Amino acid sequence: MRRRGEYVKRVRAAVAEDLLKNGLELETVSLTASTRPTWSFFNPSNAFDAEGLTRLTEEIERRKKIRNDIEQDTMIQIRNKNLEAEKLSLAIDQDSEQAAVGA
């Protein structure tokens, strides 16, 4: 929600001067849909587009890293749990064998 408020403020600031020139005032801002254009839409020679491409790339790569970290952590947890279960199973088998020998 906080980001929405920041977005509204930025939109107001961006259009306020043009609206005032025409005697208009922005009352509300509504974001109804958001889609990212294809990479070919951006011109890397344009400073604004280059900044946008950089930010998009950083965000995408950051999220890939987070997703990979989660997947790898999960894999390690599963393997550790399986190892613990195998060790416990072997310990139970050994205890059973010792009980059978001792009986």
PDB file of C-alpha atoms in Angstrom:
ATOM      1  CA  MET A   1       0.000   0.000   0.000  1.00  0.00           C
ATOM      2  CA  ARG A   2       2.836   2.372   0.781  1.00  0.00           C
ATOM      3  CA  ARG A   3       4.147   2.054  -2.775  1.00  0.00           C
ATOM      4  CA  ARG A   4       0.728   2.922  -4.149  1.00  0.00           C
ATOM      5  CA  GLY A   5       0.772   6.189  -2.207  1.00  0.00           C
ATOM      6  CA  GLU A   6       4.242   6.975  -3.514  1.00  0.00           C
ATOM      7  CA  TYR A   7       3.075   6.224  -7.048  1.00  0.00           C
ATOM      8  CA  VAL A   8       0.077   8.548  -6.702  1.00  0.00           C
ATOM      9  CA  LYS A   9       2.337  11.346  -5.457  1.00  0.00           C
ATOM     10  CA  ARG A  10       4.724  10.863  -8.364  1.00  0.00           C
ATOM     11  CA  VAL A  11       1.897  10.872 -10.908  1.00  0.00           C
ATOM     12  CA  ARG A  12       0.445  14.038  -9.372  1.00  0.00           C
ATOM     13  CA  ALA A  13       3.831  15.739  -9.453  1.00  0.00           C
ATOM     14  CA  ALA A  14       4.427  14.675 -13.045  1.00  0.00           C
ATOM     15  CA  VAL A  15       1.127  15.976 -14.417  1.00  0.00           C
ATOM     16  CA  ALA A  16       0.277  18.827 -12.043  1.00  0.00           C
ATOM     17  CA  GLU A  17       1.852  21.619 -14.092  1.00  0.00           C
ATOM     18  CA  ASP A  18       0.227  20.576 -17.364  1.00  0.00           C
ATOM     19  CA  LEU A  19      -3.142  20.136 -15.693  1.00  0.00           C
ATOM     20  CA  LEU A  20      -2.961  23.540 -14.017  1.00  0.00           C
ATOM     21  CA  LYS A  21      -2.201  25.189 -17.371  1.00  0.00           C
ATOM     22  CA  ASN A  22      -5.538  23.850 -18.563  1.00  0.00           C
ATOM     23  CA  GLY A  23      -7.425  24.672 -15.381  1.00  0.00           C
ATOM     24  CA  LEU A  24      -7.631  21.057 -14.310  1.00  0.00           C
ATOM     25  CA  GLU A  25      -6.850  19.275 -11.069  1.00  0.00           C
ATOM     26  CA  LEU A  26      -6.070  15.622 -10.537  1.00  0.00           C
ATOM     27  CA  GLU A  27      -8.391  14.157  -7.917  1.00  0.00           C
ATOM     28  CA  THR A  28      -7.547  10.478  -8.022  1.00  0.00           C
ATOM     29  CA  VAL A  29      -5.156   8.080  -9.671  1.00  0.00           C
ATOM     30  CA  SER A  30      -6.232   4.572 -10.529  1.00  0.00           C
ATOM     31  CA  LEU A  31      -3.935   1.892 -11.820  1.00  0.00           C
ATOM     32  CA  THR A  32      -6.130  -0.633 -13.595  1.00  0.00           C
ATOM     33  CA  ALA A  33      -3.488  -2.776 -15.271  1.00  0.00           C
ATOM     34  CA  SER A  34       0.229  -3.006 -15.536  1.00  0.00           C
ATOM     35  CA  THR A  35       2.146  -4.859 -18.199  1.00  0.00           C
ATOM     36  CA  ARG A  36       5.781  -4.626 -19.091  1.00  0.00           C
ATOM     37  CA  PRO A  37       6.483  -3.959 -22.731  1.00  0.00           C
ATOM     38  CA  THR A  38       8.748  -6.318 -24.638  1.00  0.00           C
ATOM     39  CA  TRP A  39      12.498  -5.709 -24.459  1.00  0.00           C
ATOM     40  CA  SER A  40      12.455  -4.484 -28.082  1.00  0.00           C
ATOM     41  CA  PHE A  41      10.237  -1.578 -26.989  1.00  0.00           C
ATOM     42  CA  PHE A  42      13.189  -0.025 -25.137  1.00  0.00           C
ATOM     43  CA  ASN A  43      15.951   1.926 -26.835  1.00  0.00           C
ATOM     44  CA  PRO A  44      19.198   1.361 -24.896  1.00  0.00           C
ATOM     45  CA  SER A  45      20.611   4.580 -26.412  1.00  0.00           C
ATOM     46  CA  ASN A  46      17.873   6.603 -24.720  1.00  0.00           C
ATOM     47  CA  ALA A  47      18.890   7.574 -21.158  1.00  0.00           C
ATOM     48  CA  PHE A  48      15.380   7.003 -19.764  1.00  0.00           C
ATOM     49  CA  ASP A  49      15.024   3.622 -21.462  1.00  0.00           C
ATOM     50  CA  ALA A  50      18.549   2.604 -20.441  1.00  0.00           C
ATOM     51  CA  GLU A  51      17.697   3.376 -16.803  1.00  0.00           C
ATOM     52  CA  GLY A  52      14.459   1.417 -17.120  1.00  0.00           C
ATOM     53  CA  LEU A  53      16.252  -1.541 -18.684  1.00  0.00           C
ATOM     54  CA  THR A  54      18.854  -1.486 -15.938  1.00  0.00           C
ATOM     55  CA  ARG A  55      16.232  -1.442 -13.194  1.00  0.00           C
ATOM     56  CA  LEU A  56      14.167  -4.161 -14.845  1.00  0.00           C
ATOM     57  CA  THR A  57      17.227  -6.359 -15.300  1.00  0.00           C
ATOM     58  CA  GLU A  58      18.320  -5.805 -11.697  1.00  0.00           C
ATOM     59  CA  GLU A  59      14.858  -6.656 -10.373  1.00  0.00           C
ATOM     60  CA  ILE A  60      14.474  -9.740 -12.568  1.00  0.00           C
ATOM     61  CA  GLU A  61      17.922 -11.040 -11.625  1.00  0.00           C
ATOM     62  CA  ARG A  62      17.324 -10.291  -7.929  1.00  0.00           C
ATOM     63  CA  ARG A  63      14.108 -12.278  -8.026  1.00  0.00           C
ATOM     64  CA  LYS A  64      15.801 -15.140  -9.898  1.00  0.00           C
ATOM     65  CA  LYS A  65      18.430 -15.250  -7.146  1.00  0.00           C
ATOM     66  CA  ILE A  66      15.772 -15.252  -4.417  1.00  0.00           C
ATOM     67  CA  ARG A  67      13.875 -18.043  -6.183  1.00  0.00           C
ATOM     68  CA  ASN A  68      17.090 -20.047  -6.648  1.00  0.00           C
ATOM     69  CA  ASP A  69      18.033 -19.535  -2.990  1.00  0.00           C
ATOM     70  CA  ILE A  70      14.633 -20.837  -1.911  1.00  0.00           C
ATOM     71  CA  GLU A  71      14.853 -23.853  -4.226  1.00  0.00           C
ATOM     72  CA  GLN A  72      18.400 -24.708  -3.131  1.00  0.00           C
ATOM     73  CA  ASP A  73      17.594 -24.245   0.579  1.00  0.00           C
ATOM     74  CA  THR A  74      14.572 -26.501   0.159  1.00  0.00           C
ATOM     75  CA  MET A  75      16.639 -29.154  -1.635  1.00  0.00           C
ATOM     76  CA  ILE A  76      19.232 -29.105   1.181  1.00  0.00           C
ATOM     77  CA  GLN A  77      16.517 -29.343   3.835  1.00  0.00           C
ATOM     78  CA  ILE A  78      14.946 -32.307   2.055  1.00  0.00           C
ATOM     79  CA  ARG A  79      18.300 -34.075   1.669  1.00  0.00           C
ATOM     80  CA  ASN A  80      19.151 -33.418   5.334  1.00  0.00           C
ATOM     81  CA  LYS A  81      15.756 -34.728   6.431  1.00  0.00           C
ATOM     82  CA  ASN A  82      16.186 -37.842   4.286  1.00  0.00           C
ATOM     83  CA  LEU A  83      19.673 -38.398   5.739  1.00  0.00           C
ATOM     84  CA  GLU A  84      18.334 -38.024   9.301  1.00  0.00           C
ATOM     85  CA  ALA A  85      15.561 -40.513   8.528  1.00  0.00           C
ATOM     86  CA  GLU A  86      18.035 -42.993   7.026  1.00  0.00           C
ATOM     87  CA  LYS A  87      20.332 -42.709  10.077  1.00  0.00           C
ATOM     88  CA  LEU A  88      17.392 -43.196  12.437  1.00  0.00           C
ATOM     89  CA  SER A  89      16.189 -46.174  10.434  1.00  0.00           C
ATOM     90  CA  LEU A  90      19.659 -47.759  10.577  1.00  0.00           C
ATOM     91  CA  ALA A  91      19.867 -47.098  14.325  1.00  0.00           C
ATOM     92  CA  ILE A  92      16.493 -48.782  14.824  1.00  0.00           C
ATOM     93  CA  ASP A  93      17.637 -51.762  12.736  1.00  0.00           C
ATOM     94  CA  GLN A  94      20.819 -52.041  14.837  1.00  0.00           C
ATOM     95  CA  ASP A  95      18.818 -51.803  18.069  1.00  0.00           C
ATOM     96  CA  SER A  96      16.488 -54.543  16.815  1.00  0.00           C
ATOM     97  CA  GLU A  97      19.410 -56.795  15.908  1.00  0.00           C
ATOM     98  CA  GLN A  98      21.028 -56.248  19.303  1.00  0.00           C
ATOM     99  CA  ALA A  99      17.735 -56.981  21.046  1.00  0.00           C
ATOM    100  CA  ALA A 100      17.369 -60.198  19.044  1.00  0.00           C
ATOM    101  CA  VAL A 101      20.918 -61.301  19.875  1.00  0.00           C
ATOM    102  CA  GLY A 102      20.483 -60.455  23.553  1.00  0.00           C
ATOM    103  CA  ALA A 103      17.197 -62.345  23.869  1.00  0.00           C
TER     104      ALA A 103
END
